[in-house]
Amino acid sequence: MENMITLTIDNRAVSVPKGTTVLDAAASIGINIPALCHMDLKGTCVKNAPASCRICVVEIEGRRNLAPSCATMVTEGMIVRTNSARVVRARKTVAELILSDHPNDCLTCPKCNDCELQKLVTRFNIRRMTYKGEQSTRKKEETVAIVRNMDKCILCRRCETVCNQVQTVGVLGAVRRGFETTIAPTFDRMFKDTDCSYCGQCVAVCPTGALMERDNTDRLLDDLCNPDKIVIAQPAPAVRVALGEEFGMEPGTIVTGKLATSLRYLGFDHVFDTDFAADLTIMEEGAEILHRLKAFLGGDKSVKLPIMTSCCPAWVNFYEHNYPDLLEYPSSAKSPAQMFGAIAKTYWAQKMGIPREKLVVVSIMPCLAKKFECEREEFSVDGNPDVDYSISTRELARLIKRSNIDFKSLPDSDFDSPLGESSGAGAIFGATGGVMEAALRTVYEVYTGKTLPRLEFTDVRGLDGIKEATIDLAGFPLKVCVAHTLGNARILMDKLRAGELDYHVVEVMACPGGCIGGAGQPYHHGNVEVLKARARAIYREDEGKPIRKSHENPDIQKLYREFLGEPLGERSEKLLHTKYFNKAK
Amino acid sequence: MKVSCEALRKVEEICKKFNNDPGELITILHECQNSLGYIPEDVQRVIARCLGIPAQKVYGVVTFYSFFSMVPKGKYPVSVCLGTACYVRGGDKVLEEFKRVLGIEVGETTPDGKFSLDCLRCVGACGLAPVATIGEKVYGRLNPSDIKKIVSEFDS
């Protein structure tokens, strides 16, 4: 074929399409060249290839210098050696030089065992510190969601790339030069004084311990041990398809039953499910969609369309900071996690006779922005938050290990009633397009009064950055759009501002792939197959559910009957809806 | 330190002169530095807004190049060369003497706003090493004992 290039890597012939890097060509025949700064989540827009670390160098016949394989394209007849003595020596020296100004406090580093630098050191058989260079002492920062320790930064620029190119948040970037170079937020401010959305994707891609999540596991252990507290759990949809990875299980393994059991063994008094609240979100958001749609079809010109989803806390931060003029477009519905907290601390607490201050609601999230969301003042009553705090999937895994629980051998169990029952629609919230699909299942049936012939809306599934679909709502063509990553969201918002966005409903998730690619999930280490496997698992979870539409969840129906009244009713508005603030800097 | 509205308007004009083109960032920063004597945060924010780029990007460039300063430069900016040739011929001692005579550290400005002190790498006059510049004027073959006299010439 004309566009195929044949070359030799380590004495093995390989043919790859033109434009392939030596790194990828080698990977295609199972030659795994080590790389550090490089990251390429193929099929998404997450790609960092500055060729700055020089770990991936190879020898190419006829070239004097070693070449970075991540940034060198294959050419016909190229002869590459990835493991010659010269390459192995150079690679080791590069790693030793990176170590020379690294803190090397691996024993107590929160990234220990997940650190890509640490893995390379083991792989290169570096057994002593060859060079001892100057150590930096930079400003540390601990926000509610992200912890920053730039002494551990190796300047791979992955965080800068995701913050600027992928998320277009534009907060993190390199400042100063030479040894003084560091990655810092705008004007060396703290994150809280910038436009940071707390999406945490900088944490998700950081190879070392420079950017980490704020750890709430000690706080949780204290609460679990406190006999005066009733501690309840709500894990998000995306957690159950990723948690197993932390225990050596294949990506995409569904561990819902083990998750419930492990939470019980950890000492949670009641183990509920955010999926339940996802169904509740669909009831409220679905009603809002129908409300706006009917007003629009009735000729009301002032109605704000498209209505946009508001489940993702990083997305909420993003539009509050960047699009304060468009705050009337997003749905006023709170996120499922916050709806859960509001219902748990009213309906359920009253039912159980538990005073609010005794009840601790902990969310287990694939997300770091959720930690920030918990701290929002509007989500608390007299200083007592609806959701007390959030821990990530990774933090839960650490806690399970620390509590001597052998996760893989756990028996399955169900979530507790009544805040634990959920439909398949709630389950798919975890993947990009999932909220849209769940909403469509309910909106279609409520609007048309007919049963959906086919539940799956496959047009809104998958990893494309912006997906569109038109749904026939009894003759009315409902135009919907789904975006993931904030960069894609910005494209839509700029169009909206210019009056050129022609949709009725838009879903946005800040992380690549949706919550399955959230910043609190087990690290994907640049392997997009991990995200795909999690997404497939999410849809398998949906298929396995007897009930697959939110409005058919019997416990949701009961909640409205006993307590809420109806969607968008007075009590629902008070407990389940919020407003947004102009936070432009 | 508050920047006057006039100065900010001037910055907007400079950006406009270069069609608000993000590719002209460095040229725009040069003009602002020359025109205002420094590029404080407020000015960087205006530039970012005009060019449609994050303020972080502007800040990254300003902190990368030693020519740009976020604090006002003195009326007579002193730059001591610490390039290889100047260094081996005692540039560091010249710098120390400037610090002592002016009573300021590198990157600072004297309280009367007269002198600021910086060091740089090579002005292309290695034959005259060690070299320092004050404003546009170049002083070569410097000896630490010359510094006091040179400074006093500007003091009157």
XYZ file of C-alpha atoms in Angstrom:
741
model
C 0.000 0.000 0.000
C 1.151 3.487 -0.892
C 0.651 5.012 2.521
C 2.396 2.248 4.414
C 5.969 2.589 5.607
C 8.181 -0.399 6.285
C 11.030 -0.116 8.743
C 13.097 -2.272 11.043
C 12.957 -1.947 14.797
C 15.297 -4.125 16.877
C 15.870 -6.375 13.839
C 12.160 -6.889 13.288
C 10.355 -5.601 10.217
C 7.200 -3.606 10.746
C 4.772 -1.828 8.410
C 2.787 1.096 9.715
C 0.802 3.954 8.146
C 2.705 7.064 7.141
C 2.759 9.642 9.917
C 3.178 7.067 12.687
C 5.770 7.818 15.341
C 8.617 5.414 15.997
C 7.175 4.997 19.504
C 3.795 3.856 18.158
C 5.357 1.710 15.429
C 7.403 -0.111 18.058
C 4.350 -0.548 20.289
C 2.498 -2.167 17.388
C 4.919 -5.102 17.469
C 5.107 -5.315 21.229
C 8.253 -3.226 21.718
C 7.423 -1.053 24.650
C 9.765 1.960 24.558
C 9.732 3.755 27.922
C 8.379 7.301 27.797
C 7.681 9.894 30.445
C 6.457 13.269 29.219
C 4.559 11.663 26.354
C 0.856 10.949 26.743
C -1.632 10.140 24.007
C -5.194 9.130 24.840
C -5.934 8.063 21.298
C -9.391 8.928 20.061
C -9.730 11.803 22.522
C -8.091 15.215 22.341
C -5.712 14.432 25.219
C -2.241 14.437 23.723
C 1.048 15.699 25.086
C 4.122 15.319 22.904
C 6.664 18.015 23.748
C 9.576 15.562 23.422
C 11.100 17.296 26.402
C 12.088 14.458 28.751
C 14.271 12.458 26.347
C 13.500 9.173 28.094
C 12.179 7.615 24.872
C 15.337 8.146 22.808
C 16.323 5.505 20.240
C 19.227 4.978 17.874
C 18.461 5.465 14.196
C 21.011 4.257 11.679
C 22.576 7.130 9.765
C 21.722 9.740 12.386
C 24.416 11.106 14.626
C 22.196 11.954 17.607
C 19.738 9.778 19.453
C 16.173 10.631 18.453
C 13.095 10.996 20.674
C 10.845 8.196 19.410
C 7.659 10.003 20.529
C 8.312 12.853 18.097
C 10.149 11.086 15.278
C 8.043 9.928 12.343
C 8.854 6.654 10.612
C 10.495 6.744 7.187
C 10.879 4.016 4.589
C 13.748 1.663 5.340
C 14.535 3.256 8.689
C 16.615 1.055 10.982
C 15.868 1.661 14.640
C 17.444 0.230 17.751
C 15.611 0.740 21.007
C 17.849 -1.313 23.276
C 21.455 -0.870 22.149
C 24.080 -0.230 24.819
C 24.257 3.420 23.787
C 20.501 3.890 24.088
C 20.223 2.049 27.384
C 23.076 4.104 28.841
C 21.685 7.432 27.605
C 18.195 6.639 28.850
C 19.514 5.747 32.270
C 21.546 8.954 32.465
C 18.510 11.030 31.530
C 16.539 9.395 34.346
C 19.426 9.907 36.779
C 19.537 13.591 35.900
C 15.779 13.922 36.444
C 16.304 12.321 39.851
C 19.140 14.689 40.724
C 16.786 17.474 41.840
C 13.813 15.280 42.736
C 12.848 15.040 46.414
C 13.124 11.212 46.313
C 10.907 10.816 49.372
C 9.075 7.939 47.736
C 8.347 6.094 50.977
C 5.933 8.765 52.153
C 4.952 10.205 48.785
C 1.197 9.964 48.108
C 1.968 8.894 44.534
C 4.123 5.947 45.634
C 3.375 2.856 43.488
C 1.475 4.929 40.936
C 4.428 7.161 40.034
C 5.668 6.857 36.465
C 9.129 8.153 37.379
C 9.420 5.590 40.140
C 8.474 2.830 37.687
C 11.195 3.939 35.267
C 13.794 3.958 38.021
C 12.938 0.344 38.804
C 12.873 -0.562 35.136
C 16.267 1.031 34.426
C 17.779 -0.671 37.460
C 18.922 2.597 39.027
C 20.111 1.601 42.474
C 21.836 4.720 43.730
C 21.592 8.480 43.316
C 24.359 9.134 40.803
C 23.998 12.899 40.817
C 23.010 15.081 43.726
C 21.764 18.427 42.440
C 20.238 21.481 44.021
C 16.761 20.927 45.498
C 13.950 23.372 44.925
C 11.683 24.587 47.711
C 8.575 25.888 46.063
C 5.310 27.102 47.494
C 2.939 24.233 48.334
C -0.785 24.541 48.009
C -3.611 22.474 49.406
C -7.058 23.306 48.073
C -10.228 21.402 48.938
C -9.709 19.281 45.831
C -6.137 19.496 44.532
C -2.785 19.444 46.318
C 0.182 20.989 44.545
C 3.812 20.254 45.391
C 5.932 21.496 42.516
C 9.180 20.248 44.047
C 8.126 16.897 42.580
C 7.426 18.346 39.134
C 9.570 17.035 36.275
C 8.272 19.640 33.774
C 6.683 17.094 31.451
C 4.034 19.735 30.669
C 1.172 17.245 30.626
C -0.819 19.373 33.107
C -0.148 22.502 31.083
C -1.363 20.748 27.938
C -4.619 19.472 29.465
C -5.311 22.757 31.256
C -4.748 24.828 28.117
C -5.305 22.735 24.992
C -7.799 20.152 26.264
C -9.788 22.028 28.889
C -9.014 25.598 27.672
C -9.136 26.687 31.294
C -5.734 28.344 30.876
C -4.700 28.411 34.515
C -1.607 26.198 34.696
C 1.520 26.959 32.729
C 5.279 27.320 32.905
C 6.726 30.452 34.458
C 10.289 31.775 34.833
C 13.274 30.001 33.304
C 16.182 27.711 33.967
C 16.258 26.038 37.356
C 13.589 28.495 38.509
C 11.113 27.164 35.930
C 7.941 25.857 37.488
C 4.363 25.182 36.519
C 2.154 27.666 38.299
C -1.351 29.108 38.175
C -1.824 32.593 36.722
C 0.392 35.197 38.444
C 1.619 32.551 40.880
C -1.741 32.777 42.620
C -3.414 30.010 44.522
C -5.911 27.931 42.536
C -8.782 29.462 44.492
C -7.879 32.909 43.153
C -7.914 31.791 39.528
C -10.413 30.436 37.002
C -9.524 26.852 37.946
C -12.539 24.567 37.413
C -11.137 21.858 39.710
C -11.721 19.336 36.921
C -8.511 17.762 38.203
C -7.369 16.529 34.800
C -3.941 17.937 35.676
C -3.906 15.427 38.533
C -5.141 12.640 36.259
C -2.162 13.051 33.920
C 0.628 14.050 36.342
C 3.281 11.319 36.212
C 4.640 12.098 39.682
C 3.326 13.351 43.013
C 3.439 17.028 42.011
C -0.331 17.241 41.560
C -2.499 15.070 43.793
C -6.005 14.911 45.180
C -6.753 16.223 48.638
C -6.993 13.077 50.759
C -10.065 12.761 53.001
C -9.515 9.160 54.094
C -8.258 9.982 57.604
C -11.254 12.199 58.199
C -13.545 9.420 57.004
C -11.871 6.833 59.249
C -12.418 9.117 62.241
C -16.098 9.472 61.409
C -16.535 5.745 60.826
C -15.050 5.056 64.275
C -17.178 7.703 65.985
C -20.147 6.052 67.758
C -22.040 9.350 67.819
C -22.152 9.596 64.042
C -24.337 7.838 61.515
C -22.203 7.620 58.379
C -23.835 6.838 55.045
C -22.253 6.238 51.656
C -23.258 7.086 48.097
C -20.920 5.844 45.347
C -21.222 7.363 41.861
C -22.023 5.290 38.737
C -18.464 5.434 37.359
C -16.829 4.111 40.534
C -18.164 0.548 40.174
C -16.620 0.043 36.731
C -13.134 1.247 37.735
C -12.513 0.401 41.388
C -11.546 -3.192 40.556
C -8.474 -1.930 38.655
C -6.939 -0.869 41.963
C -7.021 -4.516 43.013
C -5.542 -5.947 39.834
C -8.832 -6.686 38.125
C -9.261 -6.128 34.384
C -10.404 -2.631 33.338
C -14.142 -2.787 32.750
C -14.834 -5.318 35.502
C -18.139 -4.467 37.174
C -17.716 -4.627 40.951
C -21.021 -3.124 42.102
C -21.771 -5.951 44.561
C -18.261 -6.000 46.027
C -18.342 -2.217 46.304
C -21.485 -2.341 48.445
C -20.003 -5.096 50.623
C -16.685 -3.298 51.065
C -18.452 -0.116 52.191
C -20.413 -2.132 54.730
C -17.223 -3.824 55.978
C -15.568 -0.419 56.285
C -18.258 0.474 58.803
C -20.705 2.640 56.899
C -24.031 2.473 58.727
C -26.029 2.572 55.513
C -24.826 1.963 51.995
C -26.890 3.809 49.422
C -26.291 4.685 45.797
C -25.796 7.904 43.835
C -27.463 6.057 40.919
C -30.728 6.464 42.823
C -30.179 10.227 42.854
C -29.254 10.094 39.176
C -32.772 8.821 38.530
C -34.054 11.689 40.648
C -31.989 14.120 38.574
C -33.621 12.813 35.421
C -37.062 13.398 36.940
C -36.222 17.020 37.710
C -34.075 17.821 34.705
C -36.442 15.934 32.421
C -39.351 17.978 33.762
C -37.344 21.144 33.168
C -36.560 20.098 29.596
C -40.242 19.445 28.950
C -41.225 22.693 30.622
C -38.894 24.795 28.489
C -39.717 22.825 25.360
C -43.454 23.275 25.782
C -43.000 26.991 26.425
C -40.843 27.247 23.305
C -43.351 25.334 21.185
C -46.085 27.515 22.645
C -44.356 30.517 21.085
C -42.553 31.869 24.159
C -39.549 33.665 22.679
C -37.880 34.324 26.024
C -37.320 30.653 26.837
C -33.654 29.725 27.116
C -32.637 26.934 24.760
C -30.662 24.803 24.637
C -31.057 23.653 28.184
C -27.722 22.318 29.398
C -27.001 19.588 31.924
C -25.598 20.655 35.280
C -24.421 17.402 36.880
C -20.718 17.997 36.359
C -19.265 20.305 39.039
C -16.202 21.266 36.969
C -18.473 22.276 34.108
C -20.539 24.369 36.530
C -17.355 26.106 37.734
C -16.299 26.599 34.119
C -19.426 28.438 33.036
C -19.649 30.458 36.239
C -16.128 31.728 35.567
C -16.216 32.063 31.793
C -19.827 32.524 30.716
C -21.545 34.537 33.457
C -23.773 36.074 30.773
C -25.245 32.649 29.945
C -26.131 31.357 33.408
C -29.815 30.987 32.538
C -29.169 28.206 30.029
C -27.952 25.360 32.278
C -30.618 23.372 34.080
C -31.145 24.500 37.656
C -31.127 20.858 38.777
C -28.438 20.037 41.338
C -26.011 17.231 40.605
C -27.104 13.710 41.625
C -24.604 13.701 44.510
C -26.058 16.910 45.933
C -29.650 15.776 45.369
C -28.770 12.665 47.316
C -27.414 14.732 50.198
C -30.459 17.001 50.255
C -32.865 14.036 50.311
C -30.800 11.997 52.804
C -30.668 14.841 55.298
C -34.394 15.627 55.041
C -36.680 12.828 53.832
C -34.568 9.915 55.013
C -33.239 11.490 58.213
C -36.772 12.412 59.260
C -37.990 8.924 58.438
C -35.225 7.429 60.577
C -35.405 10.045 63.313
C -31.734 10.995 62.910
C -30.830 14.603 63.752
C -29.067 16.379 60.896
C -25.854 17.080 62.831
C -25.453 13.380 63.663
C -25.634 12.306 60.039
C -22.510 12.223 57.873
C -23.092 11.857 54.130
C -19.995 10.770 52.240
C -19.909 10.600 48.455
C -17.501 8.276 46.668
C -16.784 9.935 43.377
C -14.654 9.479 40.257
C -14.159 13.204 40.547
C -12.101 15.832 42.351
C -14.390 18.775 41.580
C -16.999 17.041 43.752
C -14.808 17.862 46.752
C -15.155 21.507 45.804
C -18.889 21.135 45.196
C -19.413 19.835 48.758
C -17.970 23.100 50.073
C -20.386 25.342 48.177
C -22.305 27.422 50.671
C -25.611 27.047 48.845
C -25.429 23.286 49.416
C -25.601 23.551 53.188
C -28.155 24.331 55.880
C -26.905 26.510 58.753
C -23.322 25.561 57.956
C -24.088 21.834 57.813
C -23.378 20.595 54.281
C -25.839 18.310 52.456
C -22.894 16.125 51.457
C -20.266 16.365 54.190
C -17.352 15.461 51.955
C -16.285 13.401 49.002
C -13.600 10.794 48.507
C -12.327 9.617 45.140
C -12.307 6.078 43.749
C -8.556 5.961 44.472
C -9.043 7.068 48.069
C -11.671 4.372 48.610
C -9.260 1.749 47.261
C -6.568 2.943 49.669
C -9.004 2.771 52.560
C -10.111 -0.764 51.633
C -6.474 -1.919 51.542
C -5.724 -0.170 54.804
C -8.691 -1.868 56.460
C -7.395 -5.348 55.629
C -10.239 -6.136 53.249
C -9.424 -8.588 50.468
C -11.541 -6.892 47.844
C -11.339 -9.574 45.156
C -12.762 -12.284 47.407
C -15.647 -10.195 48.765
C -19.181 -11.534 48.324
C -21.652 -9.380 46.408
C -24.404 -7.524 48.186
C -27.121 -5.011 47.327
C -27.424 -1.371 48.262
C -29.732 -0.495 51.128
C -33.269 0.687 50.685
C -34.787 3.216 50.018
C -31.987 5.379 48.568
C -30.219 2.479 46.892
C -32.594 1.344 44.167
C -31.740 2.567 40.682
C -32.528 2.087 37.017
C -30.173 1.480 34.109
C -30.679 5.110 33.170
C -29.021 6.149 36.421
C -26.145 3.765 35.772
C -25.125 5.282 32.443
C -24.571 8.765 33.920
C -20.940 7.736 34.230
C -20.155 7.806 30.502
C -20.250 10.775 28.135
C -23.730 10.882 26.586
C -25.208 8.913 29.454
C -27.149 11.731 31.069
C -28.548 12.667 27.671
C -29.588 9.096 26.935
C -31.171 8.712 30.366
C -33.037 11.999 29.947
C -34.239 11.034 26.467
C -35.669 7.736 27.743
C -37.858 9.645 30.198
C -38.554 12.789 28.148
C -39.667 10.733 25.145
C -42.109 8.622 27.104
C -43.533 11.473 29.168
C -43.870 13.776 26.145
C -45.319 11.276 23.672
C -47.127 9.028 26.132
C -45.722 6.081 24.176
C -43.264 3.368 25.131
C -39.854 3.733 23.510
C -39.379 1.040 20.863
C -35.612 0.971 21.501
C -33.949 2.249 24.660
C -30.442 2.702 23.310
C -29.547 6.068 21.784
C -26.253 4.974 20.266
C -25.634 8.288 18.453
C -24.776 9.950 21.744
C -22.399 7.180 22.869
C -18.677 6.938 22.209
C -15.573 9.063 22.510
C -16.168 11.681 19.787
C -15.659 15.117 21.334
C -18.969 16.561 20.156
C -21.853 14.238 19.233
C -25.202 15.205 17.744
C -28.518 13.453 17.282
C -32.058 14.307 16.276
C -34.862 12.469 18.024
C -38.380 12.256 16.671
C -40.637 13.402 19.517
C -44.039 12.625 18.010
C -43.216 14.664 14.932
C -41.087 17.289 16.662
C -37.388 16.927 15.781
C -35.572 17.278 19.109
C -31.971 18.258 18.424
C -29.468 17.217 21.063
C -25.732 17.556 21.460
C -23.203 15.927 23.796
C -19.738 17.296 24.543
C -16.975 16.078 26.788
C -13.874 17.996 27.875
C -14.206 21.691 28.628
C -12.465 22.626 25.380
C -15.366 21.102 23.451
C -17.780 22.785 25.866
C -16.116 26.122 25.072
C -16.743 25.587 21.353
C -20.450 25.171 22.114
C -20.604 28.087 24.549
C -18.895 30.459 22.135
C -21.449 29.474 19.510
C -24.251 30.002 22.013
C -22.925 33.456 22.826
C -22.840 34.239 19.114
C -26.414 32.984 18.746
C -25.367 30.093 16.533
C -26.090 27.073 18.692
C -29.034 25.235 17.198
C -29.908 22.533 19.744
C -32.628 21.983 22.307
C -30.679 19.963 24.871
C -26.916 19.853 25.474
C -24.950 17.583 27.809
C -21.487 18.545 28.993
C -18.985 16.542 31.039
C -15.601 18.044 31.834
C -13.493 14.893 31.764
C -12.507 12.881 28.687
C -15.002 10.050 28.299
C -17.222 11.531 31.021
C -16.988 10.491 34.667
C -15.334 7.176 33.760
C -12.297 9.330 32.874
C -12.694 11.470 35.979
C -9.715 12.781 37.888
C -10.484 10.639 40.930
C -10.442 7.354 39.024
C -7.583 4.842 39.025
C -4.862 6.303 36.778
C -5.248 5.364 33.112
C -1.554 6.150 32.472
C -2.378 7.253 28.946
C -4.096 4.022 27.908
C -7.386 4.911 26.231
C -8.429 1.243 26.183
C -8.969 1.548 29.932
C -11.565 4.288 29.382
C -13.257 2.318 26.599
C -13.491 -0.781 28.791
C -15.060 1.246 31.593
C -17.615 2.748 29.181
C -18.559 -0.706 27.878
C -19.004 -1.861 31.464
C -21.312 1.094 32.184
C -23.589 0.055 29.318
C -23.446 -3.610 30.407
C -24.536 -2.497 33.860
C -27.504 -0.752 32.251
C -28.453 -3.800 30.174
C -28.400 -5.997 33.274
C -30.936 -3.884 35.143
C -34.592 -4.977 35.259
C -35.658 -1.312 35.223
C -33.925 0.946 32.711
C -35.907 4.186 32.850
C -35.668 6.645 35.725
C -39.391 7.352 35.931
C -40.071 3.641 36.440
C -37.849 3.386 39.544
C -40.394 2.421 42.251
C -38.434 4.104 45.052
C -38.322 7.339 43.071
C -42.064 7.134 42.544
C -42.485 6.529 46.272
C -40.250 9.498 47.141
C -42.470 11.802 45.096
C -45.613 10.250 46.559
C -44.496 10.447 50.177
C -42.423 13.586 50.247
C -41.630 15.654 47.178
C -44.985 15.924 45.483
C -44.080 16.386 41.839
C -41.019 17.314 39.772
C -40.452 21.096 39.832
C -42.983 21.303 42.671
C -42.385 23.594 45.620
C -40.450 21.140 47.744
C -38.467 19.830 44.760
C -37.478 23.354 43.779
C -36.305 24.058 47.306
C -34.322 20.872 47.817
C -33.213 19.772 44.363
C -32.521 22.951 42.432
C -29.854 25.606 42.698
C -28.714 28.830 41.127
C -25.436 29.929 39.605
C -23.157 32.840 40.334
C -21.049 35.203 38.291
C -17.492 34.260 39.232
C -15.667 35.974 36.376
C -12.209 37.098 37.434
C 0.522 49.585 42.687
C -2.387 50.832 40.602
C -1.913 51.478 36.919
C -3.637 54.572 35.561
C -6.570 54.228 33.154
C -4.558 56.225 30.657
C -1.753 53.697 30.773
C -4.201 50.839 30.266
C -5.723 52.619 27.281
C -2.242 53.012 25.901
C -1.761 49.251 26.265
C -4.980 48.623 24.373
C -3.740 50.912 21.608
C -0.465 49.022 21.393
C -2.330 45.725 21.084
C -4.596 47.192 18.450
C -1.598 48.438 16.502
C -0.575 44.786 16.162
C -4.130 43.714 15.225
C -4.558 42.019 18.622
C -2.555 39.162 17.124
C -1.431 36.614 19.758
C 1.614 35.914 17.549
C 2.826 39.452 18.298
C 2.798 38.963 22.065
C 6.527 39.511 22.535
C 6.577 42.620 20.329
C 3.622 44.027 22.252
C 5.331 43.305 25.568
C 8.465 45.117 24.341
C 6.428 48.197 23.463
C 4.645 48.128 26.802
C 7.911 47.715 28.679
C 9.423 50.659 26.811
C 6.354 52.806 27.107
C 5.456 52.173 30.767
C 8.799 51.072 32.151
C 7.241 47.880 33.509
C 4.491 45.333 32.834
C 2.455 44.868 35.992
C -0.371 42.370 36.454
C -3.155 44.745 35.374
C -1.356 45.452 32.125
C -0.862 41.732 31.492
C -4.574 41.149 32.019
C -5.436 43.844 29.475
C -3.021 42.324 26.967
C -4.503 38.856 27.563
C -8.025 40.159 27.038
C -7.074 42.041 23.863
C -5.267 39.066 22.361
C -7.822 36.512 23.533
C -5.271 34.355 25.365
C -5.083 33.294 29.016
C -3.344 35.748 31.352
C -1.225 32.772 32.408
C 0.364 32.685 28.956
C 1.296 36.372 29.131
C 2.669 35.897 32.630
C 4.725 32.910 31.478
C 6.402 34.997 28.768
C 6.945 38.032 31.011
C 8.666 35.901 33.665
C 10.726 34.001 31.089
C 12.533 36.973 29.556
C 14.694 39.067 31.856
C 14.063 42.134 29.700
C 10.488 42.308 30.943
C 9.871 43.532 34.445
C 6.807 43.545 36.655
C 8.181 46.315 38.874
C 9.055 49.805 37.580
C 12.642 50.105 36.375
C 14.751 52.993 37.609
C 15.318 56.112 35.538
C 18.793 54.688 34.941
C 18.551 50.910 34.603
C 21.865 49.249 35.433
C 22.621 45.885 33.833
C 25.764 43.986 34.729
C 26.910 41.345 32.281
C 27.555 37.920 33.780
C 28.263 36.180 30.495
C 31.239 33.840 30.443
C 33.824 36.395 29.286
C 32.672 39.071 31.728
C 32.322 36.578 34.538
C 35.879 35.271 34.299
C 37.159 38.843 34.242
C 35.356 39.780 37.465
C 31.792 40.628 36.417
C 30.542 39.139 39.668
C 32.694 41.525 41.690
C 31.410 44.451 39.633
C 27.868 43.338 40.393
C 28.609 43.084 44.116
C 29.962 46.620 44.091
C 26.862 47.964 42.312
C 24.726 46.255 44.957
C 26.787 47.845 47.724
C 26.868 51.327 46.220
C 23.167 51.393 45.268
C 22.033 49.521 48.356
C 19.698 47.235 46.387
C 19.592 43.626 45.245
C 19.272 42.363 41.688
C 15.758 43.024 40.354
C 15.184 45.937 42.724
C 14.869 49.691 42.240
C 16.275 52.362 44.555
C 13.601 54.077 46.701
C 14.100 57.363 44.814
C 13.295 55.528 41.569
C 16.624 56.528 40.057
C 18.474 53.236 39.633
C 17.427 49.643 39.108
C 19.826 46.730 39.031
C 19.764 43.668 36.810
C 22.240 41.201 35.453
C 22.241 39.803 31.952
C 24.084 37.342 29.778
C 26.346 38.967 27.181
C 25.792 42.281 25.448
C 28.100 41.307 22.584
C 31.023 43.364 23.806
C 33.185 40.589 25.200
C 36.343 42.430 24.129
C 35.494 45.060 26.736
C 34.830 42.548 29.546
C 33.707 43.040 32.216
C 30.830 45.159 30.922
C 27.867 46.944 32.436
C 25.227 49.127 30.810
C 23.392 52.071 32.302
C 20.495 53.008 30.091
C 21.849 52.874 26.563
C 25.415 53.600 27.615
C 28.006 50.794 27.754
C 30.836 50.777 30.299
C 33.736 48.424 29.573
C 36.902 47.119 31.306
C 35.247 47.869 34.629
C 37.007 47.652 37.926
C 34.952 47.544 41.138
C 36.721 50.718 42.221
C 35.202 52.592 39.225
C 31.610 51.997 40.217
C 31.155 54.686 42.843
C 32.342 57.381 40.458
C 30.165 56.180 37.582
C 27.076 56.145 39.774
C 27.822 59.609 41.109
C 27.837 60.977 37.545
C 24.127 60.134 37.365
C 23.418 61.367 40.857
C 23.849 65.057 40.143
